Short mmCIF file of C-alpha atoms in Angstrom, two decimals:
data_model
loop_
_atom_site.label_atom_id
_atom_site.label_comp_id
_atom_site.label_asym_id
_atom_site.label_seq_id
_atom_site.Cartn_x
_atom_site.Cartn_y
_atom_site.Cartn_z
CA ALA A 498 -2.50 -64.84 -39.94
CA LYS A 499 -5.29 -66.57 -38.03
CA SER A 500 -2.94 -69.37 -37.06
CA PHE A 501 -0.41 -66.87 -35.76
CA LEU A 502 -3.12 -65.02 -33.85
CA ALA A 503 -4.38 -68.23 -32.24
CA GLN A 504 -0.84 -69.16 -31.29
CA GLN A 505 -0.28 -65.81 -29.63
CA LYS A 506 -3.59 -66.06 -27.76
CA LEU A 507 -2.58 -69.43 -26.33
CA LEU A 508 0.80 -68.03 -25.40
CA LEU A 509 -0.90 -65.09 -23.68
CA ILE A 510 -3.08 -67.46 -21.63
CA ASP A 511 -0.02 -69.48 -20.60
CA ARG A 512 1.82 -66.33 -19.54
CA ALA A 513 -1.20 -65.16 -17.54
CA GLU A 514 -1.35 -68.48 -15.69
CA GLN A 515 2.37 -68.26 -14.93
CA LEU A 516 1.97 -64.74 -13.57
CA ASP A 517 -0.97 -65.85 -11.42
CA GLY A 518 1.14 -68.70 -10.02
CA LYS A 519 4.04 -66.37 -9.22
CA SER A 520 1.66 -63.90 -7.59
CA ASP A 521 0.07 -66.64 -5.46
CA ALA A 522 3.51 -67.83 -4.35
CA LEU A 523 4.46 -64.27 -3.36
CA ALA A 524 1.18 -63.80 -1.48
CA SER A 525 1.75 -67.03 0.45
CA LEU A 526 5.28 -65.92 1.30
CA ILE A 527 4.43 -62.43 2.59
CA GLY A 528 0.96 -63.26 3.92
CA VAL A 529 -0.78 -60.47 1.95
CA ARG A 530 -3.18 -60.82 -0.96
CA PRO A 531 -3.58 -58.32 -3.83
CA GLU A 532 -5.95 -55.50 -2.97
CA ASN A 533 -8.79 -53.78 -4.83
CA GLY A 534 -10.01 -57.03 -6.35
CA ASN A 535 -6.84 -57.62 -8.35
CA VAL A 536 -6.05 -61.21 -9.28
CA ARG A 537 -2.28 -60.75 -9.10
CA PHE A 538 0.36 -58.33 -7.94
CA LYS A 539 1.48 -55.83 -10.56
CA ALA A 540 4.94 -54.30 -10.88
CA ILE A 541 5.02 -50.51 -10.55
CA ASP A 542 8.47 -50.00 -12.10
CA ASN A 543 10.79 -51.63 -14.59
CA PRO A 544 13.87 -53.71 -13.72
CA PRO A 545 17.22 -51.93 -14.13
CA GLN A 546 18.84 -52.18 -17.53
CA SER A 547 22.42 -52.47 -16.23
CA PHE A 548 23.95 -54.20 -13.21
CA THR A 549 27.11 -53.70 -11.19
CA GLU A 550 29.51 -56.62 -11.25
CA GLU A 551 31.75 -57.70 -8.38
CA SER A 552 34.57 -60.18 -8.12
CA VAL A 553 33.31 -63.71 -7.62
CA ASP A 554 35.83 -64.24 -4.82
CA ASP A 555 34.49 -61.16 -2.99
CA LEU A 556 30.94 -62.44 -3.36
CA ILE A 557 31.89 -65.87 -2.03
CA GLU A 558 33.58 -64.27 0.97
CA LYS A 559 30.51 -62.13 1.64
CA ALA A 560 28.32 -65.22 1.41
CA TYR A 561 30.56 -67.10 3.86
CA ASN A 562 30.46 -64.22 6.35
CA SER A 563 26.82 -63.16 6.10
CA ASN A 564 24.72 -66.10 4.90
CA LEU A 565 22.35 -66.79 7.79
CA GLU A 566 21.98 -70.49 7.05
CA LEU A 567 25.75 -70.93 6.99
CA ILE A 568 26.15 -68.94 10.22
CA ALA A 569 23.58 -71.18 11.92
CA ALA A 570 25.42 -74.28 10.66
CA ARG A 571 28.72 -72.87 11.96
CA LYS A 572 27.24 -72.34 15.41
CA GLU A 573 25.85 -75.86 15.33
CA VAL A 574 29.36 -77.15 14.63
CA ASP A 575 30.74 -75.18 17.59
CA ALA A 576 28.04 -76.56 19.87
CA ALA A 577 28.70 -80.13 18.73
CA ASN A 578 32.45 -79.72 19.30
CA SER A 579 31.83 -78.35 22.80
CA LEU A 580 29.64 -81.33 23.64
CA ALA A 581 32.26 -83.72 22.26
CA GLU A 582 34.97 -82.11 24.39
CA ALA A 583 32.78 -82.26 27.47
CA GLY A 584 31.95 -85.89 26.72
CA SER A 585 35.37 -86.99 28.03
CA TRP A 586 34.16 -86.16 31.54
CA GLU A 587 31.35 -88.67 31.12
CA ALA A 588 33.91 -91.48 30.96
CA LEU A 589 35.36 -90.66 34.40
CA PRO A 590 34.01 -92.04 37.71
CA SER A 591 31.75 -89.69 39.61
CA VAL A 592 32.22 -88.80 43.27
CA ASP A 593 29.34 -87.16 45.13
CA VAL A 594 29.29 -85.81 48.67
CA VAL A 595 25.90 -86.44 50.26
CA GLY A 596 24.53 -85.29 53.57
CA SER A 597 21.37 -84.63 55.46
CA PHE A 598 20.27 -82.29 58.21
CA VAL A 599 17.05 -83.36 59.97
CA SER A 600 14.88 -82.55 62.93
CA LYS A 601 12.89 -85.16 64.88
CA SER A 602 10.12 -85.10 67.43
CA ILE A 603 8.92 -87.30 70.27
CA GLY A 604 5.26 -87.07 71.08
CA GLY A 605 1.96 -88.88 71.27
CA ASP A 606 -0.15 -90.54 73.97
CA SER A 607 1.37 -92.08 77.10
CA GLN A 608 1.63 -95.87 76.98
CA ASP A 609 1.95 -98.59 79.67
CA ILE A 610 5.28 -100.36 79.53
CA ILE A 611 5.58 -103.82 81.15
CA PHE A 612 9.12 -104.52 82.29
CA GLY A 613 9.47 -107.74 84.21
CA GLY A 614 6.91 -107.71 86.95
CA ASP A 615 6.51 -103.93 86.85
CA THR A 616 4.11 -101.90 84.82
CA LEU A 617 5.34 -98.39 84.11
CA ARG A 618 3.74 -95.54 82.21
CA SER A 619 5.76 -93.42 79.78
CA THR A 620 6.22 -89.83 80.77
CA THR A 621 6.39 -88.46 77.22
CA SER A 622 3.10 -87.35 75.78
CA GLY A 623 1.69 -84.47 73.86
CA SER A 624 -0.64 -83.37 71.11
CA PHE A 625 0.04 -83.05 67.38
CA GLY A 626 0.86 -79.39 67.94
CA ASP A 627 3.57 -80.41 70.41
CA VAL A 628 5.05 -82.70 67.75
CA LEU A 629 5.24 -79.86 65.22
CA ASN A 630 6.68 -77.53 67.83
CA GLN A 631 9.50 -80.00 68.56
CA VAL A 632 10.30 -80.32 64.86
CA PHE A 633 10.44 -76.60 64.13
CA LYS A 634 12.39 -75.76 67.27
CA ARG A 635 14.82 -78.60 66.52
CA LYS A 636 14.67 -80.11 69.99
CA PHE A 637 15.91 -83.46 68.64
CA PRO A 638 18.25 -82.59 65.71
CA GLY A 639 20.16 -85.08 63.58
CA TRP A 640 22.59 -85.04 60.66
CA SER A 641 24.54 -87.34 58.40
CA ILE A 642 27.32 -86.98 55.84
CA GLY A 643 29.00 -89.38 53.41
CA VAL A 644 30.58 -89.93 50.02
CA GLU A 645 29.13 -91.82 47.01
CA LEU A 646 31.45 -93.20 44.33
CA SER A 647 29.95 -94.31 40.99
CA MET A 648 32.31 -96.21 38.69
CA PRO A 649 30.83 -97.79 35.52
CA ILE A 650 32.11 -101.27 34.79
CA GLY A 651 35.00 -100.82 32.38
CA LEU A 652 33.95 -97.17 31.90
CA ARG A 653 31.90 -98.46 28.96
CA SER A 654 28.88 -96.21 29.31
CA GLY A 655 30.93 -93.02 29.54
CA LEU A 656 33.26 -93.97 26.70
CA GLY A 657 30.28 -94.93 24.55
CA GLU A 658 28.68 -91.54 25.12
CA GLN A 659 31.95 -89.81 24.27
CA ASP A 660 32.22 -91.77 21.01
CA ARG A 661 28.64 -90.88 20.14
CA LEU A 662 29.23 -87.17 20.71
CA GLU A 663 32.43 -87.22 18.66
CA ALA A 664 30.64 -88.99 15.79
CA GLN A 665 27.83 -86.47 15.99
CA ALA A 666 30.34 -83.59 15.84
CA LYS A 667 31.97 -85.10 12.73
CA ASN A 668 28.58 -85.53 11.08
CA VAL A 669 27.65 -81.90 11.75
CA LYS A 670 31.05 -80.80 10.43
CA GLN A 671 30.52 -82.71 7.18
CA LYS A 672 27.09 -81.12 6.73
CA TYR A 673 28.68 -77.70 7.21
CA ILE A 674 31.34 -78.46 4.59
CA GLU A 675 28.66 -79.67 2.17
CA LEU A 676 26.66 -76.49 2.75
CA THR A 677 29.70 -74.30 2.03
CA ARG A 678 30.32 -76.14 -1.23
CA ILE A 679 26.71 -75.79 -2.32
CA LEU A 680 26.77 -72.10 -1.39
CA GLU A 681 29.95 -71.49 -3.37
CA GLN A 682 28.52 -73.29 -6.39
CA GLN A 683 25.32 -71.23 -6.25
CA VAL A 684 27.27 -67.97 -5.96
CA ARG A 685 29.49 -68.87 -8.92
CA THR A 686 26.48 -69.84 -11.05
CA ALA A 687 24.61 -66.61 -10.25
CA HIS A 688 27.76 -64.53 -10.80
CA ARG A 689 28.32 -66.21 -14.18
CA GLU A 690 24.79 -65.34 -15.27
CA LEU A 691 25.19 -61.79 -14.01
CA SER A 692 28.59 -61.30 -15.66
CA HIS A 693 26.96 -62.00 -19.03
CA GLY A 694 23.81 -60.07 -18.10
CA ASN A 695 24.68 -56.70 -19.63
CA GLU A 696 26.00 -58.35 -22.79
CA ARG A 697 22.96 -60.63 -22.98
CA LEU A 698 20.56 -57.70 -22.60
CA LYS A 699 22.41 -55.68 -25.22
CA ALA A 700 22.28 -58.53 -27.73
CA ALA A 701 18.59 -59.16 -27.04
CA GLU A 702 17.80 -55.46 -27.38
CA GLU A 703 19.61 -55.32 -30.72
CA GLY A 704 17.57 -58.31 -31.83
CA VAL A 705 14.33 -56.51 -30.92
CA GLU A 706 15.38 -53.37 -32.78
CA ALA A 707 16.37 -55.39 -35.84
CA ALA A 708 13.09 -57.33 -35.84
CA GLN A 709 11.12 -54.12 -35.41
CA GLU A 710 12.93 -52.58 -38.35
CA GLN A 711 12.16 -55.66 -40.44
CA VAL A 712 8.47 -55.24 -39.61
CA ARG A 713 8.60 -51.57 -40.60
CA ILE A 714 10.23 -52.40 -43.91
CA GLY A 715 7.82 -55.28 -44.42
CA MET A 716 4.83 -52.98 -43.97
CA ILE A 717 6.17 -50.69 -46.68
CA GLU A 718 6.85 -53.58 -49.04
CA PHE A 719 3.43 -55.08 -48.34
CA GLN A 720 1.75 -51.79 -49.21
CA ASN A 721 3.76 -51.74 -52.45
CA GLY A 722 2.78 -55.32 -53.21
CA ARG A 723 6.30 -56.72 -53.00
CA ILE A 724 5.55 -59.27 -50.21
CA THR A 725 2.50 -61.27 -49.26
CA ALA A 726 0.43 -61.08 -46.08
CA PHE A 727 1.86 -64.44 -45.01
CA GLU A 728 5.40 -63.05 -45.18
CA LEU A 729 4.32 -60.00 -43.19
CA VAL A 730 2.85 -62.25 -40.50
CA GLN A 731 6.14 -64.14 -40.33
CA LEU A 732 8.00 -60.88 -39.79
CA ASN A 733 5.63 -60.00 -36.93
CA GLU A 734 6.16 -63.45 -35.47
CA ASP A 735 9.92 -62.92 -35.54
CA PHE A 736 9.40 -59.58 -33.80
CA ALA A 737 7.31 -61.22 -31.06
CA ILE A 738 9.94 -63.93 -30.56
CA ALA A 739 12.67 -61.28 -30.27
CA GLN A 740 10.65 -59.47 -27.60
CA GLN A 741 10.21 -62.72 -25.69
CA ARG A 742 13.93 -63.40 -25.83
CA TYR A 743 14.62 -59.93 -24.47
CA SER A 744 12.20 -60.53 -21.60
CA GLU A 745 13.82 -63.89 -20.86
CA ALA A 746 17.29 -62.31 -20.86
CA LEU A 747 16.13 -59.57 -18.50
CA ILE A 748 14.43 -62.05 -16.16
CA LYS A 749 17.50 -64.30 -16.09
CA THR A 750 19.77 -61.40 -15.19
CA VAL A 751 17.43 -60.01 -12.53
CA ASN A 752 17.03 -63.50 -11.09
CA ALA A 753 20.82 -63.76 -10.78
CA VAL A 754 20.87 -60.48 -8.83
CA ALA A 755 18.09 -61.69 -6.54
CA THR A 756 19.92 -64.98 -5.98
CA LEU A 757 23.13 -63.18 -4.98
CA LYS A 758 21.13 -60.97 -2.63
CA LYS A 759 19.59 -64.06 -1.04
CA LEU A 760 22.88 -65.96 -0.74
CA THR A 761 24.61 -62.98 0.90
CA SER A 762 21.59 -62.20 3.13
CA GLY A 763 21.17 -58.76 1.56
CA ILE A 764 24.83 -57.69 1.71
CA TYR A 765 25.18 -57.68 -2.09
CA SER A 766 22.14 -55.42 -2.51
CA GLU A 767 23.38 -52.95 0.13
CA ALA A 768 26.82 -52.76 -1.48
CA ASN A 769 25.28 -51.69 -4.80
CA ASN A 770 22.95 -49.02 -3.41
#
């Protein structure tokens, strides 16, 4: 009996540590810690005892249409394909029309100009303000226009960029295909666990009831001296194991429901409300 008690105490400590770890992970995810000095979050209700099943093909279709990660990957594929299609223009020569429209000024101090044997003085002079006035009033306008043609040698740079974009699009497409396969596999696995959930819970519950009945009968037989205390402890141990198996079955089924809700981005949960 003492050995069984010590074993159960150790098991209780392990379960408490696991609950603390799950609670810490939840607190880190939602950014909120337990209130009122509690070490961990505590459930206020019990998980449902039965679950609605759907066709696995319907669940896969819902996951394809609503999974946010898959939708983002699909948009990434569309963007990569658009860039690859536009990359063909990079291989063509580029023609640019260039032009300019300017305004000049003539100003400054008068200067002596020696031409042959004559010395002449320039008639154009003015201050810095006169220079700015000539520019803004466009007294000496000018313009130019032309065409620039850029042709890469052998079109190698443009064709290389096009090949790179096409390879990138194929790589993104393969990642999308891989993601769809992983998603389908996860949906099928969760659906398989859920499809056996009700049956699993029923079997585990029957095991708990049977073990509990064995303990009840064992107590009567122990009081009548027909079994020993060691045998009674073994019956209680079997009852504790049956309860643990029921909890594991319930957790596995609820986890399958949560997984389907996650993979369908909440669509599965809304369909069963």
